[in-house]
PDB file of C-alpha atoms in Angstrom:
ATOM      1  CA  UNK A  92      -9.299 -64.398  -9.549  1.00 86.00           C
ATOM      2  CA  UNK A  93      -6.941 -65.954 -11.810  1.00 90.00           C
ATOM      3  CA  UNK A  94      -5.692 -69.578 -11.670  1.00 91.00           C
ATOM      4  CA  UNK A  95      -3.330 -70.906 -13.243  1.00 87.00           C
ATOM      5  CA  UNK A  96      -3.781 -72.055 -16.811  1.00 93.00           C
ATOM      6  CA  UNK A  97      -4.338 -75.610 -18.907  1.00 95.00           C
ATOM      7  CA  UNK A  98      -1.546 -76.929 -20.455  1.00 95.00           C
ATOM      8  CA  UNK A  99      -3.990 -77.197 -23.610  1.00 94.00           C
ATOM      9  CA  UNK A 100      -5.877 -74.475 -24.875  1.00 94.00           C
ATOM     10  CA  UNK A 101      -9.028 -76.165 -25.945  1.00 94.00           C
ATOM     11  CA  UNK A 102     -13.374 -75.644 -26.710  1.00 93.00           C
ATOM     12  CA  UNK A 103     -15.998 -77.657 -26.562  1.00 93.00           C
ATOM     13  CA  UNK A 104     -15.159 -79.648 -23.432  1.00 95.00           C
ATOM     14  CA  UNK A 105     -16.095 -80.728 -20.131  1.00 96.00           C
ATOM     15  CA  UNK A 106     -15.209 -79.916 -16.623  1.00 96.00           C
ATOM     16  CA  UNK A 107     -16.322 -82.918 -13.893  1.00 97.00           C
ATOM     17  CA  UNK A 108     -15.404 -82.220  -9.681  1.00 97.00           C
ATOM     18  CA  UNK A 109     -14.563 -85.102  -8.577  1.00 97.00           C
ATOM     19  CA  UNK A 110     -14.811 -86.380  -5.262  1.00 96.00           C
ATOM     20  CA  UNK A 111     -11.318 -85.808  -4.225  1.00 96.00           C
ATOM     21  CA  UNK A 112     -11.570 -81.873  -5.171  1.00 97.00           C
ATOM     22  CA  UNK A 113     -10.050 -81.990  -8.380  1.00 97.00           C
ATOM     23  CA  UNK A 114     -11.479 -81.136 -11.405  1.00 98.00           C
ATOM     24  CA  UNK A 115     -11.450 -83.503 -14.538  1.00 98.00           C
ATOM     25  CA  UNK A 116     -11.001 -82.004 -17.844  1.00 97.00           C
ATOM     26  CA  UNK A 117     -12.130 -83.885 -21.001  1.00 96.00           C
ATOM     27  CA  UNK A 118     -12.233 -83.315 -24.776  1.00 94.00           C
ATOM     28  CA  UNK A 119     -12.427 -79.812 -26.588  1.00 91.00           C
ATOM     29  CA  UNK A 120     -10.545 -81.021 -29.801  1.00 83.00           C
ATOM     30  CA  UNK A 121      -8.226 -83.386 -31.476  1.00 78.00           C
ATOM     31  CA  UNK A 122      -6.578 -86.157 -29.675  1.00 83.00           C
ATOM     32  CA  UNK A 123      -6.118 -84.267 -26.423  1.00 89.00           C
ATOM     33  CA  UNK A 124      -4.827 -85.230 -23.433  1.00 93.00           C
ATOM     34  CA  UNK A 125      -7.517 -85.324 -20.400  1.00 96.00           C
ATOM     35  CA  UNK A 126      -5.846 -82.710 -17.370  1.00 97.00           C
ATOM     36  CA  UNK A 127      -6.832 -82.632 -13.597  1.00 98.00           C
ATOM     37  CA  UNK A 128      -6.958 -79.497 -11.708  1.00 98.00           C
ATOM     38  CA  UNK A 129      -5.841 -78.834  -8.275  1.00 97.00           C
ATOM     39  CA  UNK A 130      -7.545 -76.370  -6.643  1.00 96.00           C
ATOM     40  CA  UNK A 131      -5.075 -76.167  -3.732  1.00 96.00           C
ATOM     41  CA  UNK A 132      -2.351 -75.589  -5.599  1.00 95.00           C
ATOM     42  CA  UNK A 133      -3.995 -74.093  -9.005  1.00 96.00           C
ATOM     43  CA  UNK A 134      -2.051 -76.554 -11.196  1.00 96.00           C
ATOM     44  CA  UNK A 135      -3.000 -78.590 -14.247  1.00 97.00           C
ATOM     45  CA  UNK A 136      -1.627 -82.346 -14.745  1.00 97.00           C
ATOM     46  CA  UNK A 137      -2.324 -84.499 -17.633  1.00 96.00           C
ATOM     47  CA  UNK A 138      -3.775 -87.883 -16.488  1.00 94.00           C
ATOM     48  CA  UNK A 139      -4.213 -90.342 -19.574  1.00 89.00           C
ATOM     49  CA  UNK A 140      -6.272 -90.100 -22.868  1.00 92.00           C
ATOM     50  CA  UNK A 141     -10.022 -91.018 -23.518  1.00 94.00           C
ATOM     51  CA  UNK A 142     -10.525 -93.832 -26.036  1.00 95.00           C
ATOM     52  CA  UNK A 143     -12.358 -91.261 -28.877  1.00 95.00           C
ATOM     53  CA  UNK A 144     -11.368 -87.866 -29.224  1.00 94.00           C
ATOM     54  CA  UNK A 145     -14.678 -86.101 -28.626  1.00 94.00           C
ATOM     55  CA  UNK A 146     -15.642 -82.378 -28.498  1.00 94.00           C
ATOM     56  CA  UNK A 147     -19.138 -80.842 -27.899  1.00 94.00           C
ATOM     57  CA  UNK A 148     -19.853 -83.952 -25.749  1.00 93.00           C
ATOM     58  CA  UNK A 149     -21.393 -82.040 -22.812  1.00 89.00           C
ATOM     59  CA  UNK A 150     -21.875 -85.040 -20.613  1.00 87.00           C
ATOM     60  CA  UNK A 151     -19.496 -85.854 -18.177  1.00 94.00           C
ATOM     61  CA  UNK A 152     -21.368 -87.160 -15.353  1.00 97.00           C
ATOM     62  CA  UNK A 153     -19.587 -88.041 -11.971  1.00 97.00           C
ATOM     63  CA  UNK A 154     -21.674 -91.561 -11.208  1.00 98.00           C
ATOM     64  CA  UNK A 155     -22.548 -93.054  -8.150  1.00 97.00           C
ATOM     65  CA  UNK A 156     -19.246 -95.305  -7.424  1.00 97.00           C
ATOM     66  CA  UNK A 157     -16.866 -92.206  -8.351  1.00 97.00           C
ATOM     67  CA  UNK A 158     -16.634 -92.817 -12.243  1.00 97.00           C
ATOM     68  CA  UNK A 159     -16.889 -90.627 -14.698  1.00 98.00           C
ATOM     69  CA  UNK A 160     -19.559 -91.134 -17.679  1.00 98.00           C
ATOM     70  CA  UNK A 161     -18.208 -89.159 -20.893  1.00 97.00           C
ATOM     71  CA  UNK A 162     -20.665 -90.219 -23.499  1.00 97.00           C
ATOM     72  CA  UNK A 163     -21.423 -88.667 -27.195  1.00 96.00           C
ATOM     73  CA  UNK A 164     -19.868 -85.356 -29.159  1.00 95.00           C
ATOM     74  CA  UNK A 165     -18.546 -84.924 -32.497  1.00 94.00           C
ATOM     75  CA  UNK A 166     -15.225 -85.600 -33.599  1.00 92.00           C
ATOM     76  CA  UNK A 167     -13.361 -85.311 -37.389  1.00 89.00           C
ATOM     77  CA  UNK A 168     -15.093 -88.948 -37.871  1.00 89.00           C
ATOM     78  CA  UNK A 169     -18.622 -86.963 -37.436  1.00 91.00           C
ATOM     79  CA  UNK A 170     -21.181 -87.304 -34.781  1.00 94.00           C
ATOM     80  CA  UNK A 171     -20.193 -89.799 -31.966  1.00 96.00           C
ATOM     81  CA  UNK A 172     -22.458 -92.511 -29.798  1.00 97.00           C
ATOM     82  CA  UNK A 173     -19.492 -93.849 -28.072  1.00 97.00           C
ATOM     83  CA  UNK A 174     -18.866 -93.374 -24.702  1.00 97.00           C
ATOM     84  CA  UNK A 175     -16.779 -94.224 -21.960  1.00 97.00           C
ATOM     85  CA  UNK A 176     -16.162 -94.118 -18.323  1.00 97.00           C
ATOM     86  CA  UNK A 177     -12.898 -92.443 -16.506  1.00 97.00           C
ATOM     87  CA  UNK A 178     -11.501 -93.776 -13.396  1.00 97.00           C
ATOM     88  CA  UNK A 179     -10.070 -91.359 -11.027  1.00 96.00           C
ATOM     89  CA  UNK A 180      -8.138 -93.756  -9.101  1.00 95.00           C
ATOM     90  CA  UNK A 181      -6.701 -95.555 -11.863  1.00 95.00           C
ATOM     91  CA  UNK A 182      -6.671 -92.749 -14.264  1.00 95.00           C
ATOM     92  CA  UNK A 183      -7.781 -94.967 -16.911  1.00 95.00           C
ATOM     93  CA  UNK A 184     -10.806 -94.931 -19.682  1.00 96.00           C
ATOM     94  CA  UNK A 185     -12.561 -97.991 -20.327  1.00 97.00           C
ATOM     95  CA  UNK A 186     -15.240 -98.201 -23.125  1.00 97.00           C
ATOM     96  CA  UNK A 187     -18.861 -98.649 -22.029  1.00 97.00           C
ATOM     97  CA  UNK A 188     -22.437 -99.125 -23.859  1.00 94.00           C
ATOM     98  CA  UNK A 189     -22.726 -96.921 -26.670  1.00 97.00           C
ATOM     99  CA  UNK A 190     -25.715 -94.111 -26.949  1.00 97.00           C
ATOM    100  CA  UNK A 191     -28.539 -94.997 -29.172  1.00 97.00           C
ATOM    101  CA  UNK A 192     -28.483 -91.815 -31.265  1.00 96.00           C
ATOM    102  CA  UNK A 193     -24.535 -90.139 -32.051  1.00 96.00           C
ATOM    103  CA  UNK A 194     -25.279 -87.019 -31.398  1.00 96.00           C
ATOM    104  CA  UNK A 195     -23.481 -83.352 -29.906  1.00 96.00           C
ATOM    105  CA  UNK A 196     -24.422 -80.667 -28.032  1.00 95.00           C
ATOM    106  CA  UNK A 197     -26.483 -82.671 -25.378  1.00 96.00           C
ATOM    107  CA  UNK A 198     -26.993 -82.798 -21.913  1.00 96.00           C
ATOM    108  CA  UNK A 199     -26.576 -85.394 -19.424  1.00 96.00           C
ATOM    109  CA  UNK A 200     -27.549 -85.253 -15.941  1.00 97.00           C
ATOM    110  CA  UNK A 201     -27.466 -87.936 -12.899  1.00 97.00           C
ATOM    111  CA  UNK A 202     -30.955 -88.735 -11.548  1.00 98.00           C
ATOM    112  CA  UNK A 203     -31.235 -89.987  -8.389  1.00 97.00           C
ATOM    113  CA  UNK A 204     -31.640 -93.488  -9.031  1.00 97.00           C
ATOM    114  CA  UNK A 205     -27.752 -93.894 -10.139  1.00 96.00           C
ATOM    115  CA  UNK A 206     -28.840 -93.595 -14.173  1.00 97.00           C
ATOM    116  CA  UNK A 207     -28.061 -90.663 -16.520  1.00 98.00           C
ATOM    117  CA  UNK A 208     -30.746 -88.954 -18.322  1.00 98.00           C
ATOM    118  CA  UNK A 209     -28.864 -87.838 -22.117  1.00 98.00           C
ATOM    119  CA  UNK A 210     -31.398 -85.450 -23.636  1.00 98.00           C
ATOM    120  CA  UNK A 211     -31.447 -83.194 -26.858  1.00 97.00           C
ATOM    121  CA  UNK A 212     -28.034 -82.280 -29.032  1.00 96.00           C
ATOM    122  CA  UNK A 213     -27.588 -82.452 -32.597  1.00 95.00           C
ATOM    123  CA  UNK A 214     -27.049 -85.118 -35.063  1.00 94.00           C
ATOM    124  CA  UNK A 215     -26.367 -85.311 -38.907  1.00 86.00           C
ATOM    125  CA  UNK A 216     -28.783 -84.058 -40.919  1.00 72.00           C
ATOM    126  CA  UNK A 217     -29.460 -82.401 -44.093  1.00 69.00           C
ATOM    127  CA  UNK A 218     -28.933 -78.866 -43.264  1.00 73.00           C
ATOM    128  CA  UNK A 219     -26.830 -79.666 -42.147  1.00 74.00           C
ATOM    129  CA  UNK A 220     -27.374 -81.107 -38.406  1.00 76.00           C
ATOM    130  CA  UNK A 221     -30.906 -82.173 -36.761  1.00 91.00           C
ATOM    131  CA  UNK A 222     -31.763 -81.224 -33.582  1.00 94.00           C
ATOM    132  CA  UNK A 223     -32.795 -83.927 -31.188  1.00 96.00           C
ATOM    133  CA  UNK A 224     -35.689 -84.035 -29.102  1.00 97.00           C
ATOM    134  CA  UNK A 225     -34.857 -87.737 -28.021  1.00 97.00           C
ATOM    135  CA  UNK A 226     -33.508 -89.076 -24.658  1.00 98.00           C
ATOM    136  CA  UNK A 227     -32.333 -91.981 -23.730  1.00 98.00           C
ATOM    137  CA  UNK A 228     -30.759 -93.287 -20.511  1.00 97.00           C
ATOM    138  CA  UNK A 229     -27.469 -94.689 -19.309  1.00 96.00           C
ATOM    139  CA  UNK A 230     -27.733 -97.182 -16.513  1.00 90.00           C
TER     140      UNK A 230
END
């Protein structure tokens, strides 16, 4: 069933339910805007900007006390290790720690403990990315 549409068109990015029903939407190239989705009514609203623009980041974890951890990707500046952590109820970024290895294409999932477990992506390389078999962990 069809819904409604972004106000962006965008790749690459990340889609995070948070716990008020709506959907964050994060990244997928350039400086964009970060939307929320509405489910009830189907409608997309832009709610602030994330420090980096990041694409490919995969990790958007909804933590423990409601934040959002958006950590990693690629950008026009190369591979990222920044990350960052979106507030739903001020609808605000704020920089956190930074990942020891920039890299894209990853995964991130919340363990039970609270922490995020980053694992795999890409990175620069010489052919010309390297895939990762590292992991680190956000706490």
């Amino acid at each position: 069933t069809s819904t409604g549409h972004l106000i962006i068109a965008r790749a690459g990015h990340t889609a995070t339910l948070l716990p008020n029903g709506h959907v964050l939407i994060a990244g997928g190239g350039g400086d964009l805007p970060v939307e929320l989705y509405d489910p009830a009514t189907g409608s997309f609203t832009y709610t602030g900007t994330t420090i980096t623009a990041r694409s490919y980041h995969f990790t958007a974890a909804l933590l423990p006390n409601g934040k959002v951890l958006i950590a990693g990707g690629i950008n026009g500046s190369g591979y990222l290790a920044s990350a960052e952590l979106y507030d739903p109820i001020t609808g605000n970024f704020s920089a956190t720690g930074n990942l020891i290895t920039a890299r894209a294409g990853h995964t991130g999932t919340l363990l039970p403990n609270g922490k995020v477990l980053i694992a795999g992506g890409e990175t620069t390389g010489f052919n010309p990315y390297v895939f990762l078999a590292s992991a680190e962990l956000y706490q």
